[in-house]
Structures are given as structure tokens and as C-alpha cells.
mmCIF file of C-alpha atoms and ligand atoms in Angstrom:
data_model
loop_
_atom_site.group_PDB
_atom_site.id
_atom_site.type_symbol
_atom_site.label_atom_id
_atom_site.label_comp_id
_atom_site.label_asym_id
_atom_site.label_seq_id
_atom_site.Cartn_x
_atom_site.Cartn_y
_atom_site.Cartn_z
ATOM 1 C CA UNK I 14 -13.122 -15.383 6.071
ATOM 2 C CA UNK I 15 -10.818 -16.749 8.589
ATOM 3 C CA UNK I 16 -7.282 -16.150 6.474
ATOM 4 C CA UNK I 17 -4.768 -14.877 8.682
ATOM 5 C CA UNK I 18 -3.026 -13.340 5.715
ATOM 6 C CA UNK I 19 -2.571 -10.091 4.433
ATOM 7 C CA UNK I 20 -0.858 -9.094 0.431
ATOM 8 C CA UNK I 21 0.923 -5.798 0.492
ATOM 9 C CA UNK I 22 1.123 -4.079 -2.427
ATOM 10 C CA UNK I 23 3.791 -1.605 -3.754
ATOM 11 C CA UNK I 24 3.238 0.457 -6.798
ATOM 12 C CA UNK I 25 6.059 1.991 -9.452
ATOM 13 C CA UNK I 26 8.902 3.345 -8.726
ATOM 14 C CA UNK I 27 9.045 1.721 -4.962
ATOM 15 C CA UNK I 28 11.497 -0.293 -6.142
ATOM 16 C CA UNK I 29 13.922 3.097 -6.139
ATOM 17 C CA UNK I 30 13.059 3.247 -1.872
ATOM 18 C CA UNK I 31 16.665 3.970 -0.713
ATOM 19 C CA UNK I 32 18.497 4.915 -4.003
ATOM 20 C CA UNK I 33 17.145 7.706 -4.685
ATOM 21 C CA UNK I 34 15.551 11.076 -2.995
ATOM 22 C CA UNK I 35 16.091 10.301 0.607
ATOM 23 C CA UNK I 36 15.160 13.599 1.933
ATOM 24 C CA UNK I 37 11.432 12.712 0.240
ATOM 25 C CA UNK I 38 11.384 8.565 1.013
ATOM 26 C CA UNK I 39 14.036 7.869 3.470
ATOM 27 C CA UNK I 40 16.845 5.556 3.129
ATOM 28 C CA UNK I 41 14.991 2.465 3.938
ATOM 29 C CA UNK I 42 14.572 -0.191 0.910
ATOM 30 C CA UNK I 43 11.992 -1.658 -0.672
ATOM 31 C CA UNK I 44 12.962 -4.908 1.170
ATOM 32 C CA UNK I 45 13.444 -2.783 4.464
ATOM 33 C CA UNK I 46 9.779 -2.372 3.901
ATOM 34 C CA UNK I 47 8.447 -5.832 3.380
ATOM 35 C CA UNK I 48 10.203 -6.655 6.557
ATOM 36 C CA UNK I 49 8.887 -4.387 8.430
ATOM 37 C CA UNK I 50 5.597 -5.539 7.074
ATOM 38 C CA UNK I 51 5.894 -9.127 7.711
ATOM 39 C CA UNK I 52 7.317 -8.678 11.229
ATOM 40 C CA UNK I 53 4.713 -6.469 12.076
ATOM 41 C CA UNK I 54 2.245 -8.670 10.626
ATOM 42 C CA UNK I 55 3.765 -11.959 12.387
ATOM 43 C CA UNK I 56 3.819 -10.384 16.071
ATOM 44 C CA UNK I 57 -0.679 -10.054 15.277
ATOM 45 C CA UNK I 58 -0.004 -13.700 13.616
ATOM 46 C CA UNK I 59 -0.514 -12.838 10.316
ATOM 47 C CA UNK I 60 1.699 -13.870 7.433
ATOM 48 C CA UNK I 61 2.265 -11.249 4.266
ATOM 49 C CA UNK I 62 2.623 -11.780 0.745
ATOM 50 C CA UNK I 63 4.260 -9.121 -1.087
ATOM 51 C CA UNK I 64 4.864 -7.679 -4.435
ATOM 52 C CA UNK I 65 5.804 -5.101 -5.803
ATOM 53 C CA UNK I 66 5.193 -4.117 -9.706
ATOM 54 C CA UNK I 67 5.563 -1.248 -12.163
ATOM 55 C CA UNK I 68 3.243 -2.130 -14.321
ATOM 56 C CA UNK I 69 -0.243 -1.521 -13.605
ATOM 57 C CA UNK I 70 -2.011 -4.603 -14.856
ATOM 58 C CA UNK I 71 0.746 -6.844 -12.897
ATOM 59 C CA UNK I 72 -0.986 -5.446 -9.563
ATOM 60 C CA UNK I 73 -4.336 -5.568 -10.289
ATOM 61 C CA UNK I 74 -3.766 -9.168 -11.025
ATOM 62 C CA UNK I 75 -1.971 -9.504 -8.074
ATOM 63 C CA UNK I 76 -5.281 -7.962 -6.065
ATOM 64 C CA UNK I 77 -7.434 -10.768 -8.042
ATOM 65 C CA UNK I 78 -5.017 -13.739 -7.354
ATOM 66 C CA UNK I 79 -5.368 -13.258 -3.550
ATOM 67 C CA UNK I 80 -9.220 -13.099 -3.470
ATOM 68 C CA UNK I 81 -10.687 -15.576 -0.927
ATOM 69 C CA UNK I 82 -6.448 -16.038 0.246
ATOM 70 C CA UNK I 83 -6.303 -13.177 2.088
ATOM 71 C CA UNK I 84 -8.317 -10.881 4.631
ATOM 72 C CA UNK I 85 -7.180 -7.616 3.302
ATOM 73 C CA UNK I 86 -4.369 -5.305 1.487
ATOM 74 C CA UNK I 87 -1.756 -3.154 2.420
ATOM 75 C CA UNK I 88 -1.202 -0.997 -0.350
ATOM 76 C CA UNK I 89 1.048 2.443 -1.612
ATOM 77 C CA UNK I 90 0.005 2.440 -5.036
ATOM 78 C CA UNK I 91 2.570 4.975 -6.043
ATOM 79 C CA UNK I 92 1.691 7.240 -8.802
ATOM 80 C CA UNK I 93 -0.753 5.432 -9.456
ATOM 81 C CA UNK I 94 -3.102 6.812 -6.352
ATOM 82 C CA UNK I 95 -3.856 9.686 -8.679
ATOM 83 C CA UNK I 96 -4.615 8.413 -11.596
ATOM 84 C CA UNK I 97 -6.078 4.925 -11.804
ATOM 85 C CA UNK I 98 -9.793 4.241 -11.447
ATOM 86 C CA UNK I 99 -8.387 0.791 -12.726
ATOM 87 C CA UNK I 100 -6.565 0.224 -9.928
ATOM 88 C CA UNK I 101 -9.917 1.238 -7.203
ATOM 89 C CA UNK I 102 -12.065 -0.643 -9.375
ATOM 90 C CA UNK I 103 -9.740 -3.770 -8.478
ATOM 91 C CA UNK I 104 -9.651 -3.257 -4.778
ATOM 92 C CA UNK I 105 -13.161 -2.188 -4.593
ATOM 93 C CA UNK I 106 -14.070 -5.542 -6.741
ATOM 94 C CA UNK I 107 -12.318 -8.407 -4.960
ATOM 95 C CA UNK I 108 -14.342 -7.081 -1.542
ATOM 96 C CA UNK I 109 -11.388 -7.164 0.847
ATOM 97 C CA UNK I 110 -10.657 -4.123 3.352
ATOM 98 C CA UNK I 111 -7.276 -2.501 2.191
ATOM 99 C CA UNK I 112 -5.196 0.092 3.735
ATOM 100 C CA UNK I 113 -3.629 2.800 1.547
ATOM 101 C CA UNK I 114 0.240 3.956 3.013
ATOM 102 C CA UNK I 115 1.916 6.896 1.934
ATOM 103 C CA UNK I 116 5.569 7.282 3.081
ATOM 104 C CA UNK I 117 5.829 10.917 2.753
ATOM 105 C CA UNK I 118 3.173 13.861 3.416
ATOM 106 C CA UNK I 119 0.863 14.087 0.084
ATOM 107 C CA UNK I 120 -0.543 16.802 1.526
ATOM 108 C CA UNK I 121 2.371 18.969 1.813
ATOM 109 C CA UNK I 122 3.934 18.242 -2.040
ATOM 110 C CA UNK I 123 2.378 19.322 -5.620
ATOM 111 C CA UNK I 124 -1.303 20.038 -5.939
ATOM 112 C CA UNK I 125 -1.585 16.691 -8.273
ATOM 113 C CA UNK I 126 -0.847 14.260 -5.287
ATOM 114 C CA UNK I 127 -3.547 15.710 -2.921
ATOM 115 C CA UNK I 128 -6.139 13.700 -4.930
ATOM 116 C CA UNK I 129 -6.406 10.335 -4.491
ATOM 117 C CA UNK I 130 -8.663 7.654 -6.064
ATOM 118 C CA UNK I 131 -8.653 5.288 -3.127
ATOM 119 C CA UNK I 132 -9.272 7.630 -0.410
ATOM 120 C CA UNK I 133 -13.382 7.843 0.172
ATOM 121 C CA UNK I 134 -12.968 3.149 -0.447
ATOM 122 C CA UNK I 135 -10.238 2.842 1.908
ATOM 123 C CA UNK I 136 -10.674 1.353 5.303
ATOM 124 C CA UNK I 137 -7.440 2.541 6.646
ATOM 125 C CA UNK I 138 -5.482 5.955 5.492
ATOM 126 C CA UNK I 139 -1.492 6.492 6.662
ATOM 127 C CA UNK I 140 -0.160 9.396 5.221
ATOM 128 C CA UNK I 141 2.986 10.835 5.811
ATOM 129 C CA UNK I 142 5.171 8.938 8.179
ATOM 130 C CA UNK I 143 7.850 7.279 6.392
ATOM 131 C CA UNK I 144 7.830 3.527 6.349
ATOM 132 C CA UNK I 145 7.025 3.238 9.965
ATOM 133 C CA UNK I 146 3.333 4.100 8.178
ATOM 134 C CA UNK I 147 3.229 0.618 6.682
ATOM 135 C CA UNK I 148 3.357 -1.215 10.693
ATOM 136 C CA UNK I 149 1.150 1.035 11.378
ATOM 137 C CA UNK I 150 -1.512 0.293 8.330
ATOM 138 C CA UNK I 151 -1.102 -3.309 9.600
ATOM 139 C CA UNK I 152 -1.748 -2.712 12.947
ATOM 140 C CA UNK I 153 -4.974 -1.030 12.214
ATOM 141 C CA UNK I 154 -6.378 -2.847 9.227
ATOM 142 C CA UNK I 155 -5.687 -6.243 11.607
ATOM 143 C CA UNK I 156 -7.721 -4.490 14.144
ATOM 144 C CA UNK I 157 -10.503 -3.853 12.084
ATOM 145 C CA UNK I 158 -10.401 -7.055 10.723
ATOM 146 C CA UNK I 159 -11.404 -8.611 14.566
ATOM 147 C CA UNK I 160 -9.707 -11.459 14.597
HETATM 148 O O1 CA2 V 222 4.584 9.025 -0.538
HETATM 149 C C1 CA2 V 222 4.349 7.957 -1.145
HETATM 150 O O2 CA2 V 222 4.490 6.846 -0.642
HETATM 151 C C2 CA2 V 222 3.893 8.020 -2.600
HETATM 152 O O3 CA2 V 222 2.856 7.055 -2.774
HETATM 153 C C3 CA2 V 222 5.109 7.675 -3.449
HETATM 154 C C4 CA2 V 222 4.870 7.821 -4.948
HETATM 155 C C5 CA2 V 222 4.267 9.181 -5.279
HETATM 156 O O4 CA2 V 222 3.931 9.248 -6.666
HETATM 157 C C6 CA2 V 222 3.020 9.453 -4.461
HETATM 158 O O5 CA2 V 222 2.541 10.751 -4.779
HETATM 159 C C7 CA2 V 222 3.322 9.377 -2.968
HETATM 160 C C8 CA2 V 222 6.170 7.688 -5.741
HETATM 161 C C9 CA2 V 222 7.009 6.512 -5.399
HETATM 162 C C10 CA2 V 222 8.383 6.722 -5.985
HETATM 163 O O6 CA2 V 222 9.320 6.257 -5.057
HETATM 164 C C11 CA2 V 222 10.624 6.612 -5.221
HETATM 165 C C12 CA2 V 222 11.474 6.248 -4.205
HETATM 166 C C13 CA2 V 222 12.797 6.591 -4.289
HETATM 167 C C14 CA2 V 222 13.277 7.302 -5.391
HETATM 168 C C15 CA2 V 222 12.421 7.661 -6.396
HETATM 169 C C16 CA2 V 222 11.082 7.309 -6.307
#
């Protein structure tokens, strides 16, 4: 498919980016973040949709809606990463190549969020560095797209 558009998808609690916990997340916002994404996205001449949802059935509509719109996903699914077959079974279903962005290091928190349930379907994996991670998802899920 020839769509030069990408959805990026942020799970619950995103909203909070830059209210809340900066030493974790940062101070950037949620919309600080969608920028980011779109510019990033615009310079490889791709557009973005975007949403953002706390509820999990909101985003894996959202992941349905854009099948056959859009080349791939950008997504940090939040909490959400290590718990929800629902939410792989939705990316793995509507076939498009999705990146999975954490802002801070998984890896380096609580046991719980070392798992996560998109990690072996993913075709891109940044973990760990703040919301400059998202530009950098784009870059290389764009690149791996080939167009
Ligand atoms: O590091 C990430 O991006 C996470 O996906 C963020 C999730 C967390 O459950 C994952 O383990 C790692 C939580 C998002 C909550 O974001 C907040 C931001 C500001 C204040 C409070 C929460």
C-alpha cells in the first residue's frame, strides 16, 4: 500500500505527559509529543493521525479504523504493554508494521514492566529515551516501510 500515512497511538495515562512525574516522563506534553511526531513524520513526507485514549476498546478501534489508511503505527500503549493480548491481537490483525515507544527505561523500573506483549510482533522497539524515542520510531518504521 502506497499511504504515506502513519496513526500514532498513545495509551492511558499519556494524557498526564508533563503534569505529573517529570523525573520518570519528562516535562514534555502529550501535544509536545504529537508534534514531534508529525514534524518528524512530515520532513520523510508522511502525515500522522493521532489519538490518544484511556480506554482500551477506544484504541483498538482506532487500530481497525485506519486499516488500508495507513502504512503503519506508532504506538506507547501505556500500561497496557503488559497486560493486553487484546491490544496485540489488534495490531497483529489489521497487518500493518507498528513501532512500540517507551519514553522511559522499562528495563530499569519494577519487574512487571519488563514484559511486554508486543515485543516478539513489533517491527520497531524504542525503549528508554524520552520523547525524542517517538522521532526516532518514525524514522525507522518509515525506513522499513521503503518508500
Ligand atoms: O515509559 C513509557 O512510555 C510507558 O509506556 C509509560 C506507561 C507505563 O505503564 C509503562 O510501563 C511505560 C505509563 C504512562 C503514564 O504516563 C504518565 C505520565 C505522566 C504522569 C503520570 C503518568
Amino acid at each position: 500500500m502506497s499511504t504515506r500515512r502513519l496513526l500514532l497511538v498513545n495509551g492511558p495515562n499519556l494524557n498526564l505527559l508533563g503534569t505529573r512525574e517529570p523525573e520518570v516522563y519528562g516535562t514534555a506534553t502529550l501535544a509536545d509529543v504529537e508534534q514531534l511526531t508529525a514534524e518528524t513524520a512530515a520532513a520523510l513526507g508522511y502525515e500522522v493521525r493521532a489519538v490518544q485514549s484511556n480506554h482500551e476498546g477506544v484504541l483498538i478501534d482506532a487500530i481497525h479504523s485506519v486499516r488500508g489508511d495507513c502504512a503503519g503505527i506508532v504506538i506507547n500503549p501505556g500500561g497496557l504493554t503488559h497486560t493486553s493480548v487484546s491490544l496485540r491481537d489488534a495490531l497483529t490483525g489489521v497487518g500493518m508494521p507498528f513501532a512500540e515507544v517507551h519514553i522511559s527505561d522499562v528495563y530499569a523500573r519494577e519487574s512487571f514492566r519488563h514484559f511486554s506483549y508486543l515485543e516478539d510482533v513489533a517491527a520497531v522497539r524504542v525503549v528508554g529515551k524520552g520523547i525524542d524515542g517517538y522521532a526516532e520510531a518514525v524514522r525507522e518504521l518509515i525506513a522499513q516501510l521503503g518508500e
